Tab-separated table of C-alpha atoms and ligand atoms in Angstrom:
chain	number	residue	atom	x	y	z
H	1	MET	CA	-73.459	65.113	-88.228
H	2	ASN	CA	-72.724	61.468	-87.704
H	3	PRO	CA	-68.947	60.913	-87.824
H	4	LYS	CA	-69.327	57.183	-88.161
H	5	ALA	CA	-71.608	57.135	-91.205
H	6	SER	CA	-70.065	55.099	-93.995
H	7	LEU	CA	-70.119	56.165	-97.622
H	8	LEU	CA	-69.506	54.418	-100.902
H	9	ILE	CA	-68.496	56.580	-103.831
H	10	VAL	CA	-68.752	55.052	-107.288
H	11	ASP	CA	-67.527	57.030	-110.286
H	12	ASP	CA	-65.406	56.101	-113.296
H	13	GLU	CA	-63.778	59.558	-113.382
H	14	ASP	CA	-60.743	59.418	-111.121
H	15	ALA	CA	-60.707	63.170	-110.424
H	16	VAL	CA	-64.325	63.254	-109.243
H	17	ARG	CA	-63.976	60.091	-107.194
H	18	ASP	CA	-60.773	61.124	-105.469
H	19	SER	CA	-61.832	64.655	-104.662
H	20	LEU	CA	-65.156	63.420	-103.192
H	21	ALA	CA	-63.353	60.764	-101.168
H	22	LYS	CA	-60.961	63.337	-99.789
H	23	TRP	CA	-63.723	65.797	-98.994
H	24	PHE	CA	-65.911	63.320	-97.090
H	25	ASP	CA	-62.960	61.723	-95.377
H	26	GLU	CA	-62.014	65.116	-93.961
H	27	GLU	CA	-65.609	65.575	-92.862
H	28	GLY	CA	-65.247	62.485	-90.683
H	29	TYR	CA	-67.058	59.904	-92.786
H	30	SER	CA	-65.606	56.502	-93.418
H	31	VAL	CA	-65.251	56.301	-97.186
H	32	ASP	CA	-64.928	53.491	-99.716
H	33	THR	CA	-64.553	54.050	-103.431
H	34	ALA	CA	-65.060	52.050	-106.598
H	35	ASP	CA	-64.472	52.964	-110.259
H	36	SER	CA	-67.277	50.828	-111.610
H	37	GLY	CA	-70.463	49.073	-110.613
H	38	ARG	CA	-68.619	45.808	-110.890
H	39	GLU	CA	-65.902	46.862	-108.471
H	40	ALA	CA	-68.512	48.155	-106.043
H	41	LEU	CA	-70.322	44.805	-106.077
H	42	LEU	CA	-67.039	42.983	-105.566
H	43	LYS	CA	-66.553	44.964	-102.364
H	44	LEU	CA	-70.079	44.238	-101.222
H	45	PRO	CA	-69.699	40.874	-99.482
H	46	GLY	CA	-69.273	41.546	-95.779
H	47	ARG	CA	-69.647	45.302	-96.201
H	48	ARG	CA	-72.506	47.667	-95.705
H	49	TRP	CA	-72.673	51.399	-96.274
H	50	ASP	CA	-75.124	53.902	-94.929
H	51	LEU	CA	-75.114	55.839	-98.151
H	52	ALA	CA	-73.842	55.481	-101.705
H	53	LEU	CA	-73.043	58.261	-104.168
H	54	VAL	CA	-73.370	56.681	-107.573
H	55	ASP	CA	-72.528	58.151	-110.942
H	56	ILE	CA	-75.264	57.459	-113.435
H	57	ARG	CA	-73.168	57.093	-116.599
H	58	MET	CA	-70.439	54.525	-116.300
H	59	PRO	CA	-69.051	51.982	-118.716
H	60	GLY	CA	-70.462	48.527	-118.075
H	61	MET	CA	-73.080	48.597	-115.372
H	62	ASP	CA	-74.796	51.980	-115.175
H	63	GLY	CA	-75.845	53.784	-112.007
H	64	LEU	CA	-79.458	52.673	-112.223
H	65	GLU	CA	-78.559	49.036	-112.300
H	66	LEU	CA	-75.992	49.404	-109.521
H	67	HIS	CA	-78.608	51.191	-107.423
H	68	ARG	CA	-80.964	48.249	-107.775
H	69	LYS	CA	-78.247	45.751	-106.891
H	70	LEU	CA	-77.135	47.714	-103.843
H	71	ARG	CA	-80.695	47.946	-102.675
H	72	ASP	CA	-81.276	44.236	-103.161
H	73	ALA	CA	-78.285	43.612	-100.926
H	74	ASP	CA	-79.321	46.154	-98.290
H	75	PRO	CA	-82.811	47.650	-98.536
H	76	LYS	CA	-81.866	50.343	-96.043
H	77	ILE	CA	-79.030	51.859	-98.053
H	78	ILE	CA	-79.532	55.429	-99.233
H	79	VAL	CA	-78.492	56.029	-102.803
H	80	ILE	CA	-77.831	59.459	-104.263
H	81	ILE	CA	-77.368	59.544	-108.017
H	82	MET	CA	-74.799	61.836	-109.589
H	83	THR	CA	-75.502	62.853	-113.112
H	84	GLY	CA	-73.042	64.580	-115.392
H	85	TYR	CA	-75.197	64.672	-118.481
H	86	ALA	CA	-78.058	66.653	-117.082
H	87	SER	CA	-80.170	63.763	-118.172
H	88	VAL	CA	-83.140	64.577	-116.041
H	89	GLU	CA	-85.212	61.690	-117.369
H	90	THR	CA	-82.706	59.110	-116.251
H	91	ALA	CA	-82.393	60.795	-112.880
H	92	ALA	CA	-86.172	60.821	-112.579
H	93	GLN	CA	-86.177	57.094	-113.327
H	94	ALA	CA	-83.678	56.607	-110.493
H	95	LEU	CA	-85.984	58.440	-108.104
H	96	LYS	CA	-88.865	56.262	-109.207
H	97	ASP	CA	-86.711	53.247	-108.458
H	98	GLY	CA	-86.273	54.529	-104.946
H	99	ALA	CA	-83.062	56.544	-105.080
H	100	TYR	CA	-83.134	59.163	-102.358
H	101	ASP	CA	-82.084	62.123	-104.499
H	102	TYR	CA	-79.944	63.092	-107.456
H	103	ILE	CA	-77.404	65.812	-107.881
H	104	MET	CA	-76.072	67.458	-111.036
H	105	LYS	CA	-72.410	67.651	-111.930
H	106	PRO	CA	-70.462	69.796	-111.522
H	107	PHE	CA	-71.538	70.270	-107.936
H	108	ASP	CA	-70.657	72.494	-105.100
H	109	PRO	CA	-69.125	70.243	-102.385
H	110	ASP	CA	-70.956	72.155	-99.668
H	111	GLU	CA	-74.258	71.472	-101.332
H	112	LEU	CA	-73.452	67.795	-101.753
H	113	ASP	CA	-72.357	67.628	-98.143
H	114	HIS	CA	-75.667	69.126	-97.100
H	115	THR	CA	-77.634	66.643	-99.211
H	116	VAL	CA	-75.740	63.730	-97.712
H	117	ALA	CA	-76.197	64.948	-94.139
H	118	LYS	CA	-79.908	65.500	-94.738
H	119	ALA	CA	-80.305	62.042	-96.228
H	120	LEU	CA	-78.624	60.405	-93.244
H	121	GLU	CA	-80.758	62.407	-90.856
H	122	HIS	CA	-83.841	61.341	-92.775
H	123	ARG	CA	-82.794	57.731	-92.486
H	124	ARG	CA	-82.276	58.057	-88.738
H	125	THR	CA	-85.745	59.520	-88.139
H	126	LYS	CA	-87.240	56.854	-90.339
H	127	GLU	CA	-85.533	54.168	-88.293
H	128	GLU	CA	-86.629	55.794	-85.066
H	129	ASN	CA	-90.221	56.000	-86.232
H	130	LEU	CA	-90.088	52.388	-87.254
H	131	ARG	CA	-88.735	51.404	-83.861
H	132	LEU	CA	-91.369	53.475	-82.058
H	133	ARG	CA	-94.115	51.969	-84.201
H	134	GLU	CA	-92.868	48.480	-83.474
H	135	THR	CA	-92.830	49.073	-79.723
H	136	LEU	CA	-96.260	50.656	-79.829
H	137	GLU	CA	-97.487	47.646	-81.735
H	138	GLU	CA	-95.977	45.372	-79.128
H	139	VAL	CA	-97.792	47.318	-76.447
H	140	ARG	CA	-100.929	47.214	-78.515
H	141	ALA	CA	-100.609	43.460	-78.402
H	142	VAL	CA	-101.825	43.791	-74.816
H	143	GLU	CA	-104.460	46.295	-75.923
H	144	LEU	CA	-103.362	49.185	-73.786
H	145	VAL	CA	-105.178	51.986	-75.570
H	146	GLY	CA	-104.187	55.626	-75.116
H	147	GLN	CA	-102.302	58.382	-76.910
H	148	SER	CA	-102.632	61.184	-74.353
H	149	PRO	CA	-99.364	62.622	-72.990
H	150	LEU	CA	-100.114	61.022	-69.610
H	151	MET	CA	-100.673	57.583	-71.142
H	152	ARG	CA	-97.596	57.962	-73.298
H	153	GLN	CA	-95.602	58.488	-70.125
H	154	VAL	CA	-97.072	55.304	-68.721
H	155	LEU	CA	-96.169	53.453	-71.926
H	156	GLU	CA	-92.632	54.804	-71.751
H	157	SER	CA	-92.275	53.593	-68.159
H	158	ILE	CA	-93.606	50.188	-69.156
H	159	LEU	CA	-91.087	49.920	-71.983
H	160	THR	CA	-88.222	51.020	-69.746
H	161	VAL	CA	-89.034	48.702	-66.904
H	162	ALA	CA	-90.169	45.649	-68.852
H	163	HIS	CA	-86.667	44.537	-69.784
H	164	ASN	CA	-85.132	44.601	-66.345
H	165	ASP	CA	-86.322	42.640	-63.378
H	166	ALA	CA	-87.145	45.547	-61.083
H	167	THR	CA	-90.146	45.293	-58.804
H	168	VAL	CA	-92.869	47.681	-59.901
H	169	LEU	CA	-95.559	49.347	-57.841
H	170	ILE	CA	-98.574	50.455	-59.871
H	171	HIS	CA	-100.808	53.040	-58.299
H	172	GLY	CA	-104.152	54.093	-59.709
H	173	GLU	CA	-107.852	54.416	-59.034
H	174	ALA	CA	-110.204	51.481	-59.405
H	175	GLY	CA	-110.734	50.496	-63.028
H	176	SER	CA	-107.875	52.633	-64.335
H	177	GLY	CA	-106.036	49.692	-65.869
H	178	LYS	CA	-103.527	48.563	-63.233
H	179	GLU	CA	-103.830	44.892	-64.063
H	180	LEU	CA	-103.552	45.629	-67.762
H	181	VAL	CA	-100.316	47.537	-67.131
H	182	ALA	CA	-98.954	44.627	-65.100
H	183	ARG	CA	-99.871	42.324	-67.982
H	184	ALA	CA	-98.153	44.642	-70.460
H	185	ILE	CA	-94.948	44.676	-68.412
H	186	HIS	CA	-94.987	40.905	-68.189
H	187	ASN	CA	-95.773	40.427	-71.884
H	188	LEU	CA	-92.905	42.709	-72.876
H	189	SER	CA	-90.439	41.173	-70.451
H	190	PRO	CA	-88.054	38.268	-70.995
H	191	ARG	CA	-90.362	36.291	-68.699
H	192	ARG	CA	-93.266	36.563	-71.144
H	193	PHE	CA	-93.195	32.869	-72.089
H	194	LEU	CA	-93.680	31.906	-68.452
H	195	PRO	CA	-96.863	32.557	-66.480
H	196	MET	CA	-98.028	35.723	-64.791
H	197	VAL	CA	-100.019	34.722	-61.734
H	198	THR	CA	-102.255	37.079	-59.829
H	199	ALA	CA	-102.658	37.056	-56.073
H	200	ARG	CA	-105.623	39.107	-54.902
H	201	CYS	CA	-104.274	40.123	-51.537
H	202	GLY	CA	-107.271	42.082	-50.284
H	203	ALA	CA	-110.002	40.418	-48.261
H	204	LEU	CA	-108.096	37.278	-47.285
H	205	THR	CA	-107.295	36.269	-43.748
H	206	ASP	CA	-103.616	35.941	-42.889
H	207	THR	CA	-103.647	32.170	-43.103
H	208	LEU	CA	-105.475	32.053	-46.408
H	209	LEU	CA	-103.295	34.764	-47.897
H	210	GLU	CA	-100.113	33.011	-46.832
H	211	SER	CA	-101.394	29.738	-48.193
H	212	GLU	CA	-102.306	31.534	-51.414
H	213	LEU	CA	-98.867	33.110	-51.753
H	214	PHE	CA	-96.564	30.501	-50.268
H	215	GLY	CA	-98.617	27.310	-50.471
H	216	HIS	CA	-99.208	24.817	-47.691
H	217	GLU	CA	-98.480	21.253	-46.734
H	218	LYS	CA	-101.195	18.735	-46.075
H	219	GLY	CA	-102.798	19.400	-42.693
H	220	ALA	CA	-101.178	22.807	-42.257
H	221	PHE	CA	-104.510	24.142	-41.049
H	222	SER	CA	-108.018	22.763	-40.766
H	223	GLY	CA	-109.323	22.266	-44.281
H	224	ALA	CA	-105.877	21.768	-45.811
H	225	GLN	CA	-106.496	18.248	-47.044
H	226	TYR	CA	-103.817	18.249	-49.706
H	227	HIS	CA	-100.602	20.113	-50.167
H	228	LYS	CA	-100.848	23.093	-52.464
H	229	LYS	CA	-98.304	25.244	-54.281
H	230	GLY	CA	-98.483	28.976	-53.669
H	231	LYS	CA	-98.420	31.682	-56.325
H	232	PHE	CA	-94.673	32.208	-56.014
H	233	GLU	CA	-94.056	28.559	-56.795
H	234	VAL	CA	-96.654	28.442	-59.567
H	235	ALA	CA	-95.137	31.491	-61.265
H	236	ASP	CA	-91.933	29.464	-61.617
H	237	GLY	CA	-89.749	31.908	-63.510
H	238	GLY	CA	-92.634	34.189	-64.460
H	239	THR	CA	-94.284	37.160	-62.784
H	240	VAL	CA	-96.282	37.424	-59.560
H	241	PHE	CA	-98.867	40.186	-59.609
H	242	LEU	CA	-99.736	41.231	-56.050
H	243	ASP	CA	-103.054	43.021	-56.367
H	244	GLU	CA	-104.434	45.263	-53.597
H	245	ILE	CA	-101.191	45.096	-51.693
H	246	ALA	CA	-102.251	47.817	-49.242
H	247	ASP	CA	-104.787	45.519	-47.631
H	248	ILE	CA	-102.466	42.982	-46.039
H	249	THR	CA	-101.720	42.783	-42.327
H	250	LEU	CA	-98.384	43.714	-40.785
H	251	LYS	CA	-97.661	40.032	-40.200
H	252	ALA	CA	-98.203	39.163	-43.863
H	253	GLN	CA	-96.134	42.222	-44.835
H	254	ALA	CA	-93.196	40.885	-42.841
H	255	ASP	CA	-93.423	37.469	-44.475
H	256	LEU	CA	-93.787	38.938	-47.933
H	257	LEU	CA	-90.772	41.170	-47.427
H	258	ARG	CA	-88.652	38.162	-46.536
H	259	VAL	CA	-89.715	36.341	-49.705
H	260	LEU	CA	-89.020	39.349	-51.896
H	261	GLU	CA	-85.576	39.766	-50.382
H	262	GLU	CA	-84.509	36.157	-50.139
H	263	LYS	CA	-86.369	34.678	-53.104
H	264	GLU	CA	-87.198	31.718	-50.955
H	265	ILE	CA	-90.502	30.487	-49.580
H	266	THR	CA	-91.566	28.007	-46.967
H	267	ARG	CA	-94.979	26.445	-47.424
H	268	LEU	CA	-97.360	26.804	-44.477
H	269	GLY	CA	-96.862	23.839	-42.226
H	270	GLY	CA	-93.640	22.997	-44.011
H	271	ASN	CA	-90.097	23.374	-42.800
H	272	GLN	CA	-88.160	23.309	-46.023
H	273	ALA	CA	-87.110	26.500	-47.781
H	274	ILE	CA	-87.819	26.400	-51.509
H	275	LYS	CA	-85.938	28.644	-53.959
H	276	VAL	CA	-88.275	30.650	-56.156
H	277	ASP	CA	-87.571	32.746	-59.235
H	278	PHE	CA	-90.076	35.478	-60.013
H	279	ARG	CA	-90.556	39.102	-60.827
H	280	ALA	CA	-92.966	40.947	-58.561
H	281	ILE	CA	-95.423	43.618	-59.641
H	282	ALA	CA	-97.737	45.097	-57.018
H	283	ALA	CA	-100.803	47.285	-57.401
H	284	THR	CA	-102.791	49.487	-55.113
H	285	THR	CA	-105.565	52.056	-55.233
H	286	LYS	CA	-104.297	53.535	-51.985
H	287	ASP	CA	-101.510	55.961	-51.245
H	288	LEU	CA	-98.947	53.595	-49.775
H	289	ALA	CA	-96.580	56.373	-48.747
H	290	ALA	CA	-99.360	57.826	-46.602
H	291	LEU	CA	-100.017	54.411	-45.058
H	292	VAL	CA	-96.326	54.178	-44.233
H	293	LYS	CA	-96.573	57.503	-42.402
H	294	GLU	CA	-99.655	56.265	-40.561
H	295	GLY	CA	-97.748	53.168	-39.537
H	296	THR	CA	-100.083	50.629	-41.162
H	297	PHE	CA	-97.648	49.736	-43.930
H	298	ARG	CA	-94.012	48.757	-43.383
H	299	SER	CA	-91.636	51.271	-44.890
H	300	ASP	CA	-89.055	48.599	-45.790
H	301	LEU	CA	-91.677	46.642	-47.769
H	302	TYR	CA	-92.793	49.871	-49.416
H	303	TYR	CA	-89.264	50.628	-50.622
H	304	CYS	CA	-88.792	47.059	-51.703
H	305	LEU	CA	-91.941	47.189	-53.860
H	306	ASN	CA	-91.575	50.727	-55.115
H	307	VAL	CA	-88.265	50.263	-56.938
H	308	VAL	CA	-90.113	51.665	-59.906
H	309	GLY	CA	-93.438	53.408	-59.402
H	310	ILE	CA	-95.988	53.752	-62.170
H	311	SER	CA	-98.877	56.079	-61.572
H	312	LEU	CA	-101.929	55.522	-63.719
H	313	PRO	CA	-103.839	58.743	-64.287
H	314	PRO	CA	-107.604	58.607	-63.812
H	315	LEU	CA	-109.606	58.741	-67.035
H	316	ARG	CA	-110.966	62.216	-66.261
H	317	GLU	CA	-107.404	63.555	-66.544
H	318	ARG	CA	-106.881	62.105	-70.006
H	319	LYS	CA	-110.220	62.592	-71.674
H	320	GLU	CA	-108.613	62.816	-75.089
H	321	ASP	CA	-108.261	59.027	-74.868
H	322	ILE	CA	-112.035	58.537	-74.633
H	323	PRO	CA	-112.707	58.478	-78.403
H	324	LEU	CA	-109.889	55.952	-78.895
H	325	LEU	CA	-111.157	53.786	-76.063
H	326	PHE	CA	-114.653	54.059	-77.489
H	327	ASP	CA	-113.498	52.726	-80.857
H	328	HIS	CA	-111.513	50.017	-79.136
H	329	PHE	CA	-114.443	48.726	-77.102
H	330	LEU	CA	-116.884	49.184	-79.975
H	331	SER	CA	-114.862	46.870	-82.169
H	332	LYS	CA	-114.188	44.477	-79.280
H	333	TYR	CA	-117.886	44.010	-78.554
H	334	SER	CA	-119.026	44.268	-82.169
H	335	ARG	CA	-117.164	41.074	-82.815
H	336	ALA	CA	-118.588	39.371	-79.741
H	337	MET	CA	-122.150	40.576	-80.318
H	338	ASN	CA	-122.050	40.427	-84.084
H	339	LYS	CA	-123.453	43.941	-84.311
H	340	ARG	CA	-122.548	46.638	-86.775
H	341	PHE	CA	-122.343	49.964	-85.051
H	342	THR	CA	-120.509	52.557	-87.087
H	343	GLY	CA	-119.942	54.912	-84.181
H	344	VAL	CA	-121.534	57.313	-81.790
H	345	SER	CA	-123.732	60.362	-82.341
H	346	ARG	CA	-122.188	63.765	-81.662
H	347	PRO	CA	-124.280	64.434	-78.516
H	348	ALA	CA	-123.516	60.931	-77.251
H	349	LEU	CA	-119.801	61.538	-77.643
H	350	ASP	CA	-120.174	64.878	-75.833
H	351	THR	CA	-121.886	62.973	-73.041
H	352	LEU	CA	-118.930	60.616	-72.741
H	353	MET	CA	-116.479	63.509	-72.800
H	354	ASN	CA	-118.339	65.432	-70.081
H	355	TYR	CA	-118.802	62.643	-67.590
H	356	PRO	CA	-116.083	62.376	-64.878
H	357	TRP	CA	-115.826	58.537	-64.957
H	358	PRO	CA	-115.237	57.754	-61.270
H	359	GLY	CA	-115.011	54.080	-62.251
H	360	ASN	CA	-112.483	54.953	-64.959
H	361	VAL	CA	-111.919	52.737	-67.993
H	362	ARG	CA	-113.897	49.843	-66.539
H	363	GLU	CA	-116.957	52.063	-66.140
H	364	LEU	CA	-116.524	53.352	-69.689
H	365	GLU	CA	-116.189	49.827	-71.023
H	366	ASN	CA	-119.356	48.707	-69.207
H	367	ALA	CA	-121.274	51.774	-70.396
H	368	ILE	CA	-120.314	51.055	-74.003
H	369	GLU	CA	-121.129	47.373	-73.765
H	370	ARG	CA	-124.519	48.188	-72.289
H	371	ALA	CA	-125.188	50.844	-74.939
H	372	MET	CA	-124.460	48.288	-77.623
H	373	VAL	CA	-127.012	45.907	-76.150
H	374	ILE	CA	-129.699	48.552	-75.838
H	375	GLY	CA	-128.900	50.795	-78.785
H	376	ARG	CA	-129.991	50.449	-82.352
H	377	GLU	CA	-127.516	50.217	-85.180
H	378	PRO	CA	-125.864	52.038	-86.793
H	379	GLU	CA	-125.185	54.721	-84.157
H	380	ILE	CA	-125.003	54.740	-80.379
H	381	GLN	CA	-127.154	57.506	-78.892
H	382	ALA	CA	-126.690	59.386	-75.622
H	383	ALA	CA	-129.820	57.769	-74.170
H	384	ASP	CA	-128.241	54.314	-74.610
H	385	PHE	CA	-125.746	55.002	-71.841
H	386	PRO	CA	-126.534	54.340	-68.175
H	387	LEU	CA	-128.412	57.084	-66.409
H	388	GLN	CA	-125.467	58.261	-64.331
H	389	VAL	CA	-123.507	58.861	-67.522
H	390	SER	CA	-126.304	60.317	-69.570
H	391	PRO	CA	-129.146	62.042	-67.759
H	392	THR	CA	-130.569	62.671	-71.238
H	393	LEU	CA	-134.109	61.427	-71.686
H	394	PRO	CA	-134.842	59.020	-74.469
H	395	PRO	CA	-136.376	60.749	-77.457
H	396	GLU	CA	-139.108	58.113	-77.690
H	397	GLY	CA	-141.889	60.594	-76.984
H	398	SER	CA	-143.647	59.652	-73.831
H	399	LEU	CA	-141.580	59.632	-70.694
H	400	ALA	CA	-143.875	57.437	-68.638
H	401	LEU	CA	-141.871	54.765	-66.862
H	402	ASP	CA	-143.937	52.023	-68.455
H	403	ASP	CA	-143.138	53.265	-71.926
H	404	VAL	CA	-139.430	53.412	-71.245
H	405	GLU	CA	-139.520	49.969	-69.673
H	406	ARG	CA	-141.589	48.629	-72.524
H	407	GLY	CA	-139.142	49.861	-75.142
H	408	HIS	CA	-136.157	48.695	-73.182
H	409	ILE	CA	-137.437	45.189	-72.545
H	410	LEU	CA	-138.429	44.832	-76.165
H	411	ARG	CA	-134.995	45.822	-77.364
H	412	VAL	CA	-133.263	43.445	-75.011
H	413	LEU	CA	-135.569	40.602	-76.042
H	414	GLU	CA	-134.869	41.409	-79.642
H	415	TYR	CA	-131.154	41.481	-79.007
H	416	PHE	CA	-131.209	38.032	-77.462
H	417	GLU	CA	-133.481	36.751	-80.221
H	418	TRP	CA	-136.263	36.138	-77.727
H	419	ASN	CA	-134.200	33.852	-75.579
H	420	GLN	CA	-136.028	34.730	-72.371
H	421	THR	CA	-133.482	33.191	-70.038
H	422	ARG	CA	-130.676	35.296	-71.437
H	423	ALA	CA	-132.839	38.414	-71.726
H	424	ALA	CA	-133.949	38.097	-68.090
H	425	LYS	CA	-130.343	37.686	-67.014
H	426	ALA	CA	-129.265	40.769	-68.949
H	427	LEU	CA	-132.148	42.767	-67.492
H	428	GLY	CA	-131.297	41.630	-64.010
H	429	ILE	CA	-134.755	40.152	-63.337
H	430	ASP	CA	-135.935	36.578	-63.016
H	431	ARG	CA	-137.716	34.707	-65.789
H	432	VAL	CA	-141.129	34.819	-64.162
H	433	THR	CA	-140.957	38.595	-63.866
H	434	LEU	CA	-139.942	38.827	-67.510
H	435	TYR	CA	-142.758	36.512	-68.504
H	436	ASN	CA	-145.246	38.692	-66.629
H	437	LYS	CA	-143.920	41.845	-68.301
H	438	ILE	CA	-144.212	40.215	-71.711
H	439	LYS	CA	-147.840	39.438	-70.927
H	440	LYS	CA	-148.494	42.867	-69.474
H	441	TYR	CA	-147.170	44.671	-72.535
H	442	GLY	CA	-148.729	42.158	-74.891
H	443	PHE	CA	-145.445	41.358	-76.621
H	444	ARG	CA	-145.374	38.742	-79.251
H	445	LYS	CA	-142.355	37.901	-81.271
H	446	ALA	CA	-143.793	39.915	-84.174
H	447	ASN	CA	-143.494	43.091	-82.067
H	448	ALA	CA	-139.775	42.776	-82.383
H	449	VAL	CA	-139.668	44.644	-85.660
H	450	ALA	CA	-141.586	47.617	-84.219
I	7	ATP	N1	-105.761	51.776	-71.461
I	7	ATP	C1	-106.677	50.810	-71.604
I	7	ATP	N2	-106.959	50.342	-72.833
I	7	ATP	C2	-107.871	49.369	-73.003
I	7	ATP	N3	-108.567	48.814	-72.022
I	7	ATP	C3	-108.331	49.236	-70.775
I	7	ATP	C4	-107.375	50.255	-70.499
I	7	ATP	N4	-107.358	50.478	-69.175
I	7	ATP	C5	-108.248	49.645	-68.647
I	7	ATP	N5	-108.842	48.886	-69.596
I	7	ATP	C6	-109.898	47.883	-69.376
I	7	ATP	O1	-110.672	48.318	-68.290
I	7	ATP	C7	-110.960	47.248	-67.417
I	7	ATP	C8	-110.367	47.514	-66.051
I	7	ATP	O2	-108.940	47.456	-66.120
I	7	ATP	P1	-108.068	46.773	-64.973
I	7	ATP	O3	-108.730	45.554	-64.463
I	7	ATP	O4	-106.681	46.651	-65.478
I	7	ATP	O5	-108.156	47.943	-63.900
I	7	ATP	P2	-107.632	47.975	-62.399
I	7	ATP	O6	-106.965	49.274	-62.235
I	7	ATP	O7	-106.861	46.733	-62.118
I	7	ATP	O8	-109.003	47.987	-61.617
I	7	ATP	P3	-109.298	47.555	-60.065
I	7	ATP	O9	-108.634	48.557	-59.198
I	7	ATP	O10	-110.781	47.649	-60.011
I	7	ATP	O11	-108.755	46.172	-59.907
I	7	ATP	C9	-110.415	45.988	-68.061
I	7	ATP	O12	-111.428	45.356	-68.813
I	7	ATP	C10	-109.332	46.524	-68.971
I	7	ATP	O13	-109.147	45.663	-70.063
I	8	MG	MG1	-107.260	45.259	-60.753
């Protein structure tokens, strides 16, 4: 029971009012009373109650009217109607108006107590659900799809960490959504109105990486014709996303550590320390702890980055999210392609559920996009997915390569409304090759309906 819940008791009968007030006061509630609707409304300015017990028959304003006025003032208030006249119709009207419950006089205090406690509990769960729905909707604003227990854990971590400024290390396989998680944290953080800048740390030489992160002065190295701000300066109060953090050299690790600790950078070729304000989020596909053991990653940098660790599960460990992701991408690309797929055939869905998705969500997204280009509305078929996903043969009859190619090219041409440049690009061949195929198969635009 909630000892701090506040009650308003409105009844014109002194005996009822006083005994209820005494009862609930002893139960630990904070209690206000009024002997009429008018008196209750006079107390209203500056007050709010969690719950009101309102007699239905009172001189002047009746309980129904008071209920409406209380609700106008505070839509969240719970109103329980007390009726002494066993006038079920009036009580029913109160329920229709949104009263929580009604109770007949004379009542057993224990029963009333139970009703009140239940109503308050109900209100709490309703508020919690509302709060949860709001946060989920916030997260959905960055389109992070997933309801599986593992994804829910990730969402919880995102919500917990977003509001503080802790450095986050996101670990997950390629295509599992690391950048999207970083984006979600940023978008839910107080820094969301400032930029999130991404530094792709892999595959850059030391000098280029340092110039990328910290900026450089004119002439700092050959090719540095102008001065340039680095990502930490550009972020300027926002978030720096350090992608593929495992791939940087020990020298760059040392420099990065200093910036994270001191929140100060020096541009390459410069000699002036510049204060920077940022939140850092790093991502890696590799096991950083193992690299620390091997000696290729500094342990102090690891601890500095891994204040909070978020581990993104691979898609094969949360297959129950596949149908949701399917719907998500279907509607995303339907809009872009102006196509009207209603869904996926049963065997095609089984195909998606059975495939291990080594490329994770990115591979799924690409497979769906491709299927939407190749497939025919209204339903995606298993054969529309790439071969590695769906070894199923197309049901077109003949399996000769030419026939499959013929059908495929025709569909792609049709999709791009016979724009040969775009069709060739989608097919991954040059225009001359496409032209020759069109001649070989004797396509004319009229074939498109076949
Ligand atoms: N939970 C998800 N809901 C919706 N889309 C997702 C989800 N996870 C990933 N995606 C999509 O999948 C693609 C890959 O995601 P992202 O770029 O975040 O992965 P990554 O882990 O950073 O991959 P890489 O290691 O290859 O850089 C993006 O288009 C992203 O929008
Ligand atoms: Mg990425």
